[in-house]
Short mmCIF file of N, CA and C in Angstrom, two decimals:
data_model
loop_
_atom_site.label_atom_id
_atom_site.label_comp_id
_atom_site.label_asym_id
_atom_site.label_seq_id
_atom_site.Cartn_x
_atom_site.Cartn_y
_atom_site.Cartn_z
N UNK B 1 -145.76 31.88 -10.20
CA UNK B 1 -146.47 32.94 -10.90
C UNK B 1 -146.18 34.28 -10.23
N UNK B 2 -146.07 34.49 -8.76
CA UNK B 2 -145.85 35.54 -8.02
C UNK B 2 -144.49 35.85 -8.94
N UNK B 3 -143.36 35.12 -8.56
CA UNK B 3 -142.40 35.57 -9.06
C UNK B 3 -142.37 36.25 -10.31
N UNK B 4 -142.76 35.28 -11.82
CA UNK B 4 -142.64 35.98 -12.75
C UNK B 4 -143.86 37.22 -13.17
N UNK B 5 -144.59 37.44 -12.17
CA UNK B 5 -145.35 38.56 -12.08
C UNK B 5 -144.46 39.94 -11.66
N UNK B 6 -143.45 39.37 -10.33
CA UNK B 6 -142.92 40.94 -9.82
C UNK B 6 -141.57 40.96 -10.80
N UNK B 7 -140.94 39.84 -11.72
CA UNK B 7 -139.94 40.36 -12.33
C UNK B 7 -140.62 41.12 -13.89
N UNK B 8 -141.69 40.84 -13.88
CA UNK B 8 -142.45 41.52 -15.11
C UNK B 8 -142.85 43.02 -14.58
N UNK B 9 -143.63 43.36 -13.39
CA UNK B 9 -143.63 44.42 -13.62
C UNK B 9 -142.30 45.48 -13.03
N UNK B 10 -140.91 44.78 -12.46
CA UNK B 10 -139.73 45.08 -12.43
C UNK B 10 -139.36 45.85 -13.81
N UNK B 11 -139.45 44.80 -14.45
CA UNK B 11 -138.54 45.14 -15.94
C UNK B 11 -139.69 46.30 -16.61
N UNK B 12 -141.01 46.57 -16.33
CA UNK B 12 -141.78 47.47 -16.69
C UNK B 12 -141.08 49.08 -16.45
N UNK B 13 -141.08 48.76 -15.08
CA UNK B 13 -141.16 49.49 -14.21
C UNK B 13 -139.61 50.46 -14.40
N UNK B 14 -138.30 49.42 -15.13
CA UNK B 14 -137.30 50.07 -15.21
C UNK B 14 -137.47 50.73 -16.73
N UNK B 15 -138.39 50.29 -17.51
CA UNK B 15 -138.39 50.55 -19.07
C UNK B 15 -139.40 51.92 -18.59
N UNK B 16 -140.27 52.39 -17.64
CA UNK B 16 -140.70 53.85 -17.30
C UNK B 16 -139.55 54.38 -17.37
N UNK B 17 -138.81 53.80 -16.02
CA UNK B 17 -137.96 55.46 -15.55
C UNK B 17 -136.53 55.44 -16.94
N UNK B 18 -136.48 54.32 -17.73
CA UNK B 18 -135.64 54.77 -18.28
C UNK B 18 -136.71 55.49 -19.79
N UNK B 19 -137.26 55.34 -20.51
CA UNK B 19 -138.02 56.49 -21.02
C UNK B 19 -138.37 57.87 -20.23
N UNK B 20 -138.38 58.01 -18.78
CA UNK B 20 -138.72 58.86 -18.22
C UNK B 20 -137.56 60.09 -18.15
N UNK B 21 -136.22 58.96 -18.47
CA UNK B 21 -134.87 59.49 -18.33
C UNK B 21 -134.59 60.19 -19.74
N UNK B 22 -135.08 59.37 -20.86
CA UNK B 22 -134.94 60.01 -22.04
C UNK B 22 -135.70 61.08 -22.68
N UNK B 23 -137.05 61.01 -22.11
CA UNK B 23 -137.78 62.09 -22.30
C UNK B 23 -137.24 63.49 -21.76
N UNK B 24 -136.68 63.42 -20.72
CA UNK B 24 -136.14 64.46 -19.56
C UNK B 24 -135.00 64.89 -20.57
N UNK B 25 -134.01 63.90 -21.27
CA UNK B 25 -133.00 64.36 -21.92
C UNK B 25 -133.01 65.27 -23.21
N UNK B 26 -134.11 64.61 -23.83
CA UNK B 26 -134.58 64.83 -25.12
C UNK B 26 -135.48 66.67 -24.93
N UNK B 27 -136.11 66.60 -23.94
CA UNK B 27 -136.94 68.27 -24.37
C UNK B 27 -135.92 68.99 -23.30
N UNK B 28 -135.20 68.46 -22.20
CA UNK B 28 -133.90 69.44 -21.81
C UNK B 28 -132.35 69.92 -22.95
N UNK B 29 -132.55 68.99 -23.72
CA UNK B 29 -131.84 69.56 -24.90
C UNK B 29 -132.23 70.44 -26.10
N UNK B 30 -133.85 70.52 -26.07
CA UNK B 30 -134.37 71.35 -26.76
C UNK B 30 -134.59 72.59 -26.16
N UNK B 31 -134.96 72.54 -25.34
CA UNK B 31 -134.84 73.87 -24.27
C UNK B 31 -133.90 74.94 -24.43
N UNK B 32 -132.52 73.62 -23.99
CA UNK B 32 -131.30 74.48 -23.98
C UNK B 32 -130.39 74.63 -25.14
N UNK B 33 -130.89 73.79 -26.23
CA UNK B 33 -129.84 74.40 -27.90
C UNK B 33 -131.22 75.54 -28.32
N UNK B 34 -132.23 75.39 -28.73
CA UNK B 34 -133.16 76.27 -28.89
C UNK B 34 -133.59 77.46 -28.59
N UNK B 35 -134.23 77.49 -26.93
CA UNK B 35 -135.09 78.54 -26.55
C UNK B 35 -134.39 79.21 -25.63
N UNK B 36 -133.73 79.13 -24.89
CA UNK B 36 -132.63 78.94 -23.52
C UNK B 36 -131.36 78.62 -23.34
N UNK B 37 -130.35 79.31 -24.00
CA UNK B 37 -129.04 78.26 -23.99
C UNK B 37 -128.08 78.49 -22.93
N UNK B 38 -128.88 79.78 -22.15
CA UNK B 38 -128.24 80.19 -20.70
C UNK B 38 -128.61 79.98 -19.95
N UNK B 39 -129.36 78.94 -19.71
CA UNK B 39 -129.69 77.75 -18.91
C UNK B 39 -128.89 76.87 -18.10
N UNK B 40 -128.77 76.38 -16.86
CA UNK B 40 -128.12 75.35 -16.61
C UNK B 40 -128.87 73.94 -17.19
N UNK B 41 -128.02 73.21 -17.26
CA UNK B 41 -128.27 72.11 -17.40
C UNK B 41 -129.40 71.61 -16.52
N UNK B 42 -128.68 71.31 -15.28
CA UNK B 42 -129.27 70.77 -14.16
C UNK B 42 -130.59 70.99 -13.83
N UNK B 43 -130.84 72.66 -13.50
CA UNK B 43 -131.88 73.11 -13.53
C UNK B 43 -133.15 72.94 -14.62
N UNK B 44 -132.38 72.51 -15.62
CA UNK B 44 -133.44 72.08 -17.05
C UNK B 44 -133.81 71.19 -16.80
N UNK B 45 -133.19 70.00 -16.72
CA UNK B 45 -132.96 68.87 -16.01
C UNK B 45 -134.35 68.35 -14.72
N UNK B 46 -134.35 69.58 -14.11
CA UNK B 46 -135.00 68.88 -12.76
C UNK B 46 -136.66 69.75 -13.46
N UNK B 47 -136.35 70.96 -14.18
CA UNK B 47 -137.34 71.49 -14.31
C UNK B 47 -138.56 70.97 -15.05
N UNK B 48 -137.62 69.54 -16.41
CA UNK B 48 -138.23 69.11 -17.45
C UNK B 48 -138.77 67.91 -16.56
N UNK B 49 -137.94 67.42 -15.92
CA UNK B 49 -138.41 66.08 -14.97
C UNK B 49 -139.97 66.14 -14.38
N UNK B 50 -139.61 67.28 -13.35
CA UNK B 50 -141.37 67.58 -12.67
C UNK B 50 -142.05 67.72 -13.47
N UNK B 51 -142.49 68.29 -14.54
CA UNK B 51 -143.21 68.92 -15.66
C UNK B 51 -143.65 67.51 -16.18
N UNK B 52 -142.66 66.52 -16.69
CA UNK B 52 -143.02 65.09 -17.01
C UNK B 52 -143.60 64.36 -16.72
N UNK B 53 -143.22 64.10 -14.87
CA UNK B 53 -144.46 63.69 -14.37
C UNK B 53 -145.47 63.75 -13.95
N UNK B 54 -145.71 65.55 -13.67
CA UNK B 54 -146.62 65.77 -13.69
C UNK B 54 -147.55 65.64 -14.80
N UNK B 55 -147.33 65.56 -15.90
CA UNK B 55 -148.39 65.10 -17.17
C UNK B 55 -148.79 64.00 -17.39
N UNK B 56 -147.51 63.64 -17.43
CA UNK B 56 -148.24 61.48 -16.74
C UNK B 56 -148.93 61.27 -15.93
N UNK B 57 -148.70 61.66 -14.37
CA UNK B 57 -149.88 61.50 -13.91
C UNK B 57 -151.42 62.06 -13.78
N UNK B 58 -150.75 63.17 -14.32
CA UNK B 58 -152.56 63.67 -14.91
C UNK B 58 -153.04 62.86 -15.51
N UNK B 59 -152.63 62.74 -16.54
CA UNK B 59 -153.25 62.21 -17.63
C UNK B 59 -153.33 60.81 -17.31
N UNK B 60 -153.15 60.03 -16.26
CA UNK B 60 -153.08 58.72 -16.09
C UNK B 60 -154.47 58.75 -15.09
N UNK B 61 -154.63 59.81 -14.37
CA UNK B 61 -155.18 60.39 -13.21
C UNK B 61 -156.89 60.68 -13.94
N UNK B 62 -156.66 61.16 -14.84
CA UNK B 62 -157.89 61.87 -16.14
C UNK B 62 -158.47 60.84 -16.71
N UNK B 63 -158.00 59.58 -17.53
CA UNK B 63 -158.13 58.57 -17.59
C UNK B 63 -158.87 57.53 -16.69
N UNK B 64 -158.20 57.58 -15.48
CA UNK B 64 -158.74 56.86 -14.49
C UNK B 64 -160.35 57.08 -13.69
N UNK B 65 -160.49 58.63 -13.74
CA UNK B 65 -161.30 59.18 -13.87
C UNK B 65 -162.84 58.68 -14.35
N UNK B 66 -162.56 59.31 -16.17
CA UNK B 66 -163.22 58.85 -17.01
C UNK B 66 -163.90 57.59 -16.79
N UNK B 67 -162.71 56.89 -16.75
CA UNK B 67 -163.83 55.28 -16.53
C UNK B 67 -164.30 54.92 -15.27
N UNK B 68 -164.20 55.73 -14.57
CA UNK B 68 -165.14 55.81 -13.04
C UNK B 68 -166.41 56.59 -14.13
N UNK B 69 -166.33 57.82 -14.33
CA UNK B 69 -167.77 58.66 -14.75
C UNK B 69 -168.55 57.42 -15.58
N UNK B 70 -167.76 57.06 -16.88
CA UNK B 70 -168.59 56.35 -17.44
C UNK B 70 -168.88 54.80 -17.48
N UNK B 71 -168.44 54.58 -16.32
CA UNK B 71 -168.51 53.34 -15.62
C UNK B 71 -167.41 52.01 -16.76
N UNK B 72 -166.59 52.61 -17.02
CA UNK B 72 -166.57 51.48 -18.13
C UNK B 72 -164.46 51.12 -17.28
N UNK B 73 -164.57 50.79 -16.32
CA UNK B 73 -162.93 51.01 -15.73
C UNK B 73 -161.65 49.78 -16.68
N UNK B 74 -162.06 48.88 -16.99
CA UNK B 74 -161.90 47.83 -18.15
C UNK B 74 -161.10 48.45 -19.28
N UNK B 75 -162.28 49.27 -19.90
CA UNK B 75 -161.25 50.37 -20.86
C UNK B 75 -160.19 51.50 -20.60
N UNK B 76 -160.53 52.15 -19.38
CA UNK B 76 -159.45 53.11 -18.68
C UNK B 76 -158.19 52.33 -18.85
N UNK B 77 -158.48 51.12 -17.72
CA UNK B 77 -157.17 49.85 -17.60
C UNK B 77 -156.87 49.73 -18.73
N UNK B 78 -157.25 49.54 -19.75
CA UNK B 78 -156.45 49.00 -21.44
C UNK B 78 -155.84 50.28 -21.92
N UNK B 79 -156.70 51.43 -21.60
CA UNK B 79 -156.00 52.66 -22.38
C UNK B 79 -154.59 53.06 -21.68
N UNK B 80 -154.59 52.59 -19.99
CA UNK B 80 -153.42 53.20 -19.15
C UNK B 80 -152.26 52.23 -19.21
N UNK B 81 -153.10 50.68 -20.14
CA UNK B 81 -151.71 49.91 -20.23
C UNK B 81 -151.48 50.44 -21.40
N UNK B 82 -152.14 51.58 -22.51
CA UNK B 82 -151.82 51.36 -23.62
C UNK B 82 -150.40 52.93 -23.19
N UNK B 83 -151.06 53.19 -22.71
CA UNK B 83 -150.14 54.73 -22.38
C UNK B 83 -148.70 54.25 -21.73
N UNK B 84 -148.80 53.25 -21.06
CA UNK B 84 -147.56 52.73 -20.24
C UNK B 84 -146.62 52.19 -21.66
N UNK B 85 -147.22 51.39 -22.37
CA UNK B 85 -145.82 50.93 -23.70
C UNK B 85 -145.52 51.79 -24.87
N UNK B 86 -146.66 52.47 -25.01
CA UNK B 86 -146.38 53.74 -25.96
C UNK B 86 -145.61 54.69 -25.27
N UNK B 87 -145.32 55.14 -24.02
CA UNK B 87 -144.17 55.94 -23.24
C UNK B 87 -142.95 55.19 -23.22
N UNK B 88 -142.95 53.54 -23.26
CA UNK B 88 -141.86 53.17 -23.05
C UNK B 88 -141.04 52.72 -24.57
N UNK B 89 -142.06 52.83 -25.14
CA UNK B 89 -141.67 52.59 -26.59
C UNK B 89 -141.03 53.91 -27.24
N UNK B 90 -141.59 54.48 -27.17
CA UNK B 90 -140.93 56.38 -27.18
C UNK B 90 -139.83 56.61 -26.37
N UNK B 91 -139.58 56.14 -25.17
CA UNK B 91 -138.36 56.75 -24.69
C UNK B 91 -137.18 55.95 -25.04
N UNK B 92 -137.70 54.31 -25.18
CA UNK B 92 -136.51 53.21 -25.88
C UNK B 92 -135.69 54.18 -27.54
N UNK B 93 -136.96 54.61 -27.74
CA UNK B 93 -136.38 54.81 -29.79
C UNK B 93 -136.17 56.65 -29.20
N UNK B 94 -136.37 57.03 -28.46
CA UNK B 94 -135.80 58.93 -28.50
C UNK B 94 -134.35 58.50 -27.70
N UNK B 95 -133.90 57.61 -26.74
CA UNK B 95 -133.10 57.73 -25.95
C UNK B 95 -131.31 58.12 -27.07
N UNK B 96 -131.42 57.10 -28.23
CA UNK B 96 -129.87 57.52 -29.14
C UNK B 96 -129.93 58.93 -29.64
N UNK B 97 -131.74 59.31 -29.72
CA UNK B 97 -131.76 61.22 -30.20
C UNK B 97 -130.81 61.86 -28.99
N UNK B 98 -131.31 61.44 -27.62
CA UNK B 98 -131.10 61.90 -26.85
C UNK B 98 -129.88 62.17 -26.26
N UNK B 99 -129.25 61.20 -26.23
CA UNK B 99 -127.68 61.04 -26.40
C UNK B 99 -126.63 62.04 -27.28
N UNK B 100 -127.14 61.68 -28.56
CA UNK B 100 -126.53 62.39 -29.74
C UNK B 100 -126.94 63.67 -29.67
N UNK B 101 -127.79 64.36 -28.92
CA UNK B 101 -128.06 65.51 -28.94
C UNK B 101 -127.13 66.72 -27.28
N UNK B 102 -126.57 65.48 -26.40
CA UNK B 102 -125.45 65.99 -25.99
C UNK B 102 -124.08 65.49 -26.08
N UNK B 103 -123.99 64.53 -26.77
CA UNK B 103 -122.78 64.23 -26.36
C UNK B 103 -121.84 63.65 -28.18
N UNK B 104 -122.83 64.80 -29.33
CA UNK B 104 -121.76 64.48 -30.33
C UNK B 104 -122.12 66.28 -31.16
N UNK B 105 -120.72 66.47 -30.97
CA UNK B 105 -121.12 67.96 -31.66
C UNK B 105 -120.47 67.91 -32.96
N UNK B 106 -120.52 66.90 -33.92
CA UNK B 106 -120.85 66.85 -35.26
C UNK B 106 -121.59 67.10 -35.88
N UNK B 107 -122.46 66.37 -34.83
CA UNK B 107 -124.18 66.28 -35.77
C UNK B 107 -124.71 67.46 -35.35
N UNK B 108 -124.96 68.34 -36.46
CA UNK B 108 -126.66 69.40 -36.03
C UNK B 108 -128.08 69.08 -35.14
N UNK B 109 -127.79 69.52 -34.07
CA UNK B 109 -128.82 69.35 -33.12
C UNK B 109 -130.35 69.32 -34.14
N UNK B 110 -130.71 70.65 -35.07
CA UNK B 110 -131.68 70.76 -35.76
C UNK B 110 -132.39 69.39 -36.29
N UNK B 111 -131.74 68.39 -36.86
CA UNK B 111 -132.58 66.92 -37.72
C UNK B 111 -133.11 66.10 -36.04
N UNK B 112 -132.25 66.07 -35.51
CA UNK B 112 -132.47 65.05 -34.42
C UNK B 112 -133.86 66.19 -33.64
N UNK B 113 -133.69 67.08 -33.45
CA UNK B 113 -135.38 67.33 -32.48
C UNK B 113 -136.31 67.23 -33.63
N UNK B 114 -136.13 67.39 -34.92
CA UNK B 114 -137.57 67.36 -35.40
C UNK B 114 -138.20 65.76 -35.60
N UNK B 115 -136.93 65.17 -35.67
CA UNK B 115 -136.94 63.70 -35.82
C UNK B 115 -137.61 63.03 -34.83
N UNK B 116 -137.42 63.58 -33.58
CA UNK B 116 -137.62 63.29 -32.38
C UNK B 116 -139.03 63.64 -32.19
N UNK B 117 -139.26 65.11 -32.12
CA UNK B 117 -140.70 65.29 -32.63
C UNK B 117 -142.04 64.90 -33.77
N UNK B 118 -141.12 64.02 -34.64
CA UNK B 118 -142.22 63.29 -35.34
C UNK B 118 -142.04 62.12 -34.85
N UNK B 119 -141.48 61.76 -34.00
CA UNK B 119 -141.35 59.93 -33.37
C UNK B 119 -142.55 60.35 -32.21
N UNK B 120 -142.39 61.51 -31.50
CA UNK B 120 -143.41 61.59 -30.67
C UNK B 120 -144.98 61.91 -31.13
N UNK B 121 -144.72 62.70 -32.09
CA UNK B 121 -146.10 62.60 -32.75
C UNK B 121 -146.70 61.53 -33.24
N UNK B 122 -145.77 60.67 -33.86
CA UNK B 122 -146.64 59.60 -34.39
C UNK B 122 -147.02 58.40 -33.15
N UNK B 123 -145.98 58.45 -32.04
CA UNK B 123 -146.61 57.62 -31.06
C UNK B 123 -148.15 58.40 -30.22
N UNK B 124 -147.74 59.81 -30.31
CA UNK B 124 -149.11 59.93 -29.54
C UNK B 124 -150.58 60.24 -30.69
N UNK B 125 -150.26 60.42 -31.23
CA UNK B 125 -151.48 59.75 -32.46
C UNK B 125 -151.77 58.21 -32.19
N UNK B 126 -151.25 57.27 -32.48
CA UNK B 126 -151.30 55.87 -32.64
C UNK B 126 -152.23 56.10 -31.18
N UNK B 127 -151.78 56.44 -30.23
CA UNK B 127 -152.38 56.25 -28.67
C UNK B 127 -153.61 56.78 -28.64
N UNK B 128 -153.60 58.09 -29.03
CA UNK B 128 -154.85 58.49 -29.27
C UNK B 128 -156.22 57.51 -29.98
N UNK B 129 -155.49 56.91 -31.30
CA UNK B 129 -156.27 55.80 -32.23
C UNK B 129 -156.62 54.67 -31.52
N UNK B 130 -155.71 54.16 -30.59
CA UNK B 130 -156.06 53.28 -30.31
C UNK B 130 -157.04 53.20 -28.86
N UNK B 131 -157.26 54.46 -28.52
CA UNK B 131 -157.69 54.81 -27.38
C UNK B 131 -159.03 54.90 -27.57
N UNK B 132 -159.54 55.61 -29.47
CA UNK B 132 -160.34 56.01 -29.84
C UNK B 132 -161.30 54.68 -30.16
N UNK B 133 -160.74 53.54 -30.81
CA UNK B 133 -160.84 52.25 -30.86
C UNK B 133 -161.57 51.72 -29.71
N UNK B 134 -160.50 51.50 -28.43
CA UNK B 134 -161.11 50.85 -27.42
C UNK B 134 -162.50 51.48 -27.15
N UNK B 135 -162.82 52.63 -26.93
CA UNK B 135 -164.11 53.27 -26.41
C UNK B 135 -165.02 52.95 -27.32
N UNK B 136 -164.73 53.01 -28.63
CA UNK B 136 -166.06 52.86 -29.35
C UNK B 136 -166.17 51.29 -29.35
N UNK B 137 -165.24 50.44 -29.21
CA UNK B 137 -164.87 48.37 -29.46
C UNK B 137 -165.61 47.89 -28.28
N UNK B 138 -165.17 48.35 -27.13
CA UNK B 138 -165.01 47.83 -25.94
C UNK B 138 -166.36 48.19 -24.85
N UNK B 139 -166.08 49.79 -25.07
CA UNK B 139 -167.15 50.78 -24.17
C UNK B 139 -168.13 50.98 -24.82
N UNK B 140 -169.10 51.67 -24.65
CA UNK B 140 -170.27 51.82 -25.19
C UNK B 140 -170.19 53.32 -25.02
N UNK B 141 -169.84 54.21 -25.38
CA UNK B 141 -169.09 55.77 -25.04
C UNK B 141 -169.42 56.26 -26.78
N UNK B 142 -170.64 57.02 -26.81
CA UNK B 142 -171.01 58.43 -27.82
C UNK B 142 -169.67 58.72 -28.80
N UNK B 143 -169.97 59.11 -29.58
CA UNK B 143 -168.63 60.13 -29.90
C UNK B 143 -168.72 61.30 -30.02
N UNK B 144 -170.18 61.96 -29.40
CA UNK B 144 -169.94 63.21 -29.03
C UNK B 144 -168.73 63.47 -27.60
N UNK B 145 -169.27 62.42 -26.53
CA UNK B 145 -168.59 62.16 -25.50
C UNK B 145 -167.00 61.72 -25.79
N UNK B 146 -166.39 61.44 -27.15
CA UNK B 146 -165.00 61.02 -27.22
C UNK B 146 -164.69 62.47 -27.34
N UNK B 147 -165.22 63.09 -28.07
CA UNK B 147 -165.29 64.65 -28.93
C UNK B 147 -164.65 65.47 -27.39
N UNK B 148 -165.89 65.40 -26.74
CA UNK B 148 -165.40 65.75 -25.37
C UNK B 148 -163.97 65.77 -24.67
N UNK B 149 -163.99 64.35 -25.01
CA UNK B 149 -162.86 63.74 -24.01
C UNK B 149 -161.91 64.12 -25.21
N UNK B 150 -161.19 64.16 -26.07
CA UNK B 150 -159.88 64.85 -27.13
C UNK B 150 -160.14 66.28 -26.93
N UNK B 151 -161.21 66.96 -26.58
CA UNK B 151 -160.87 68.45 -26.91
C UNK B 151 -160.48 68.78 -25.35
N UNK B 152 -161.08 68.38 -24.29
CA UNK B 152 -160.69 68.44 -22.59
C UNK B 152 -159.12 67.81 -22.38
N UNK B 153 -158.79 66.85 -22.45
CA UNK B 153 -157.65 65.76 -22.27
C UNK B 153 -156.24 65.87 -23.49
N UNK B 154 -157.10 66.00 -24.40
CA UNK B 154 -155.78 65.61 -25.78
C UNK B 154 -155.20 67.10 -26.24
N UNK B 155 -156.31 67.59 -27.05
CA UNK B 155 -155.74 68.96 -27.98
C UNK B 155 -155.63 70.13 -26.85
N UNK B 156 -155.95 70.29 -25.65
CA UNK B 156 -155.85 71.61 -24.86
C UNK B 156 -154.64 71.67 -24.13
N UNK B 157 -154.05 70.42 -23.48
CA UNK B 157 -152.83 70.27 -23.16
C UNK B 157 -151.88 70.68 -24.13
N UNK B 158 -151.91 70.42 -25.19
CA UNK B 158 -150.86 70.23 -26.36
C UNK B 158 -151.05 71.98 -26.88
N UNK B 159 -152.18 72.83 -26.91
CA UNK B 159 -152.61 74.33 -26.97
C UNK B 159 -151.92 74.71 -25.48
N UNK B 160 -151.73 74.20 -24.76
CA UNK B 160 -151.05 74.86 -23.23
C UNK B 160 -149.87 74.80 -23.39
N UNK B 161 -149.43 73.32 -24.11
CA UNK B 161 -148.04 73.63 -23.52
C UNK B 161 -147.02 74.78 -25.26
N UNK B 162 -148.33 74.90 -26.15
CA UNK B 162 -147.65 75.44 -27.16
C UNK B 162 -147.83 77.46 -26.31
N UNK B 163 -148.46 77.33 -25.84
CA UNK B 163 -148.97 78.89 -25.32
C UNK B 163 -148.06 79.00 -24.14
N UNK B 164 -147.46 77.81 -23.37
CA UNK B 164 -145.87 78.22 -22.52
C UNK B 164 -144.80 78.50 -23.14
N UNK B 165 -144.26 77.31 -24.11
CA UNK B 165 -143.26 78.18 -24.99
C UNK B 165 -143.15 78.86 -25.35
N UNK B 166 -144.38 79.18 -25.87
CA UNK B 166 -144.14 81.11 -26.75
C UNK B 166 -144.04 81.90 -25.56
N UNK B 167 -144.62 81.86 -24.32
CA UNK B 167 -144.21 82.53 -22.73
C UNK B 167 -142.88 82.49 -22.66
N UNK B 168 -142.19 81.51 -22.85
CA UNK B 168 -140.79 81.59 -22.50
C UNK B 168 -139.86 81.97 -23.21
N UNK B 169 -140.32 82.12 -25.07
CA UNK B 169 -139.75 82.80 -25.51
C UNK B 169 -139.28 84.33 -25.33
#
C-alpha cells in the first residue's frame, strides 16, 4: 500500500508541475503576442511562473484557513483535492493551446487564447460549484458566509488581476 500510495501521489505530483508548465506557457504567450511583445521570453517566463504559484498557494493557503475558522477541515481537504484535478485537468487540455501558440505560426494566436480562456473559465466555475456544493452538502456553512467567502477569495482576485493588466497596458 506504501508503495502504490507514493507512486500515486508521484504521478500527481508530475500532472501539477506539468499543468504548472502549461499554465506558465499559455498566459506567457498571451502576455507576449498581446500586451508586451517586447518582452523577453524568459523573463515572461519566470515572471508568469512566480505569479502562478503564488496564487496557488494562496488560495490553497485561504482554503486551508477557512476550514480551521469554521471548523469544518474535511471540506477544505475535498475542496483542495478538488483544486488539485481541476488545475491538472486544465493544464492537461491548455498544454496543445500552449504549444500551438509558440511553435506554429499558421494558426492565429487570437482563437487559441480565447479558447483557452473559456477552458479556464469553465473549469474555474465548475470548482467554484463544486466547492459551493461541498459547504452547503458536507459543512454546515450559511450562505451569507459562502457570499463572504466568493466575494473575499473568488471575484476580488479575478477584479485584481483584471485592474493589473489594464496597469500594464
Amino acid at each position: 500500500a506504501r508503495i502504490e500510495s507514493s507512486q500515486k501521489n508521484r504521478n500527481d505530483m508530475l500532472l501539477q508541475f506539468g499543468a504548472f508548465i502549461s499554465y506558465t506557457l499559455f498566459i506567457s504567450g498571451t502576455v507576449i503576442h498581446f500586451i508586451s511583445p517586447n518582452l523577453t521570453v524568459l523573463t515572461t517566463l519566470v515572471q508568469t511562473g512566480l505569479l502562478i504559484i503564488a496564487t496557488y498557494w494562496l488560495r490553497r493557503i485561504s482554503i486551508w484557513l477557512l476550514g480551521q475558522v469554521f471548523q469544518l477541515p474535511i471540506v477544505a481537504h475535498f475542496q483542495r483535492l478538488n483544486i488539485n484535478l481541476f488545475f491538472a485537468a486544465e493544464g492537461v487540455l491548455i498544454l496543445p493551446l500552449s504549444i500551438l501558440i509558440f511553435f506554429s505560426p499558421q494558426l492565429p494566436p487570437a482563437p487559441l487564447f480565447i479558447s483557452g480562456f473559456v477552458l479556464v473559465a469553465v473549469f474555474h466555475l465548475k470548482s467554484l460549484f463544486r466547492g459551493f456544493l461541498l459547504a452547503t452538502t458536507m459543512g454546515r456553512i450559511s450562505t451569507v458566509h459562502l457570499f463572504y467567502y466568493l466575494c473575499a477569495f473568488e471575484i476580488l482576485p479575478v477584479f485584481i488581476l483584471v485592474r493589473f493588466v489594464k496597469l500594464m497596458l
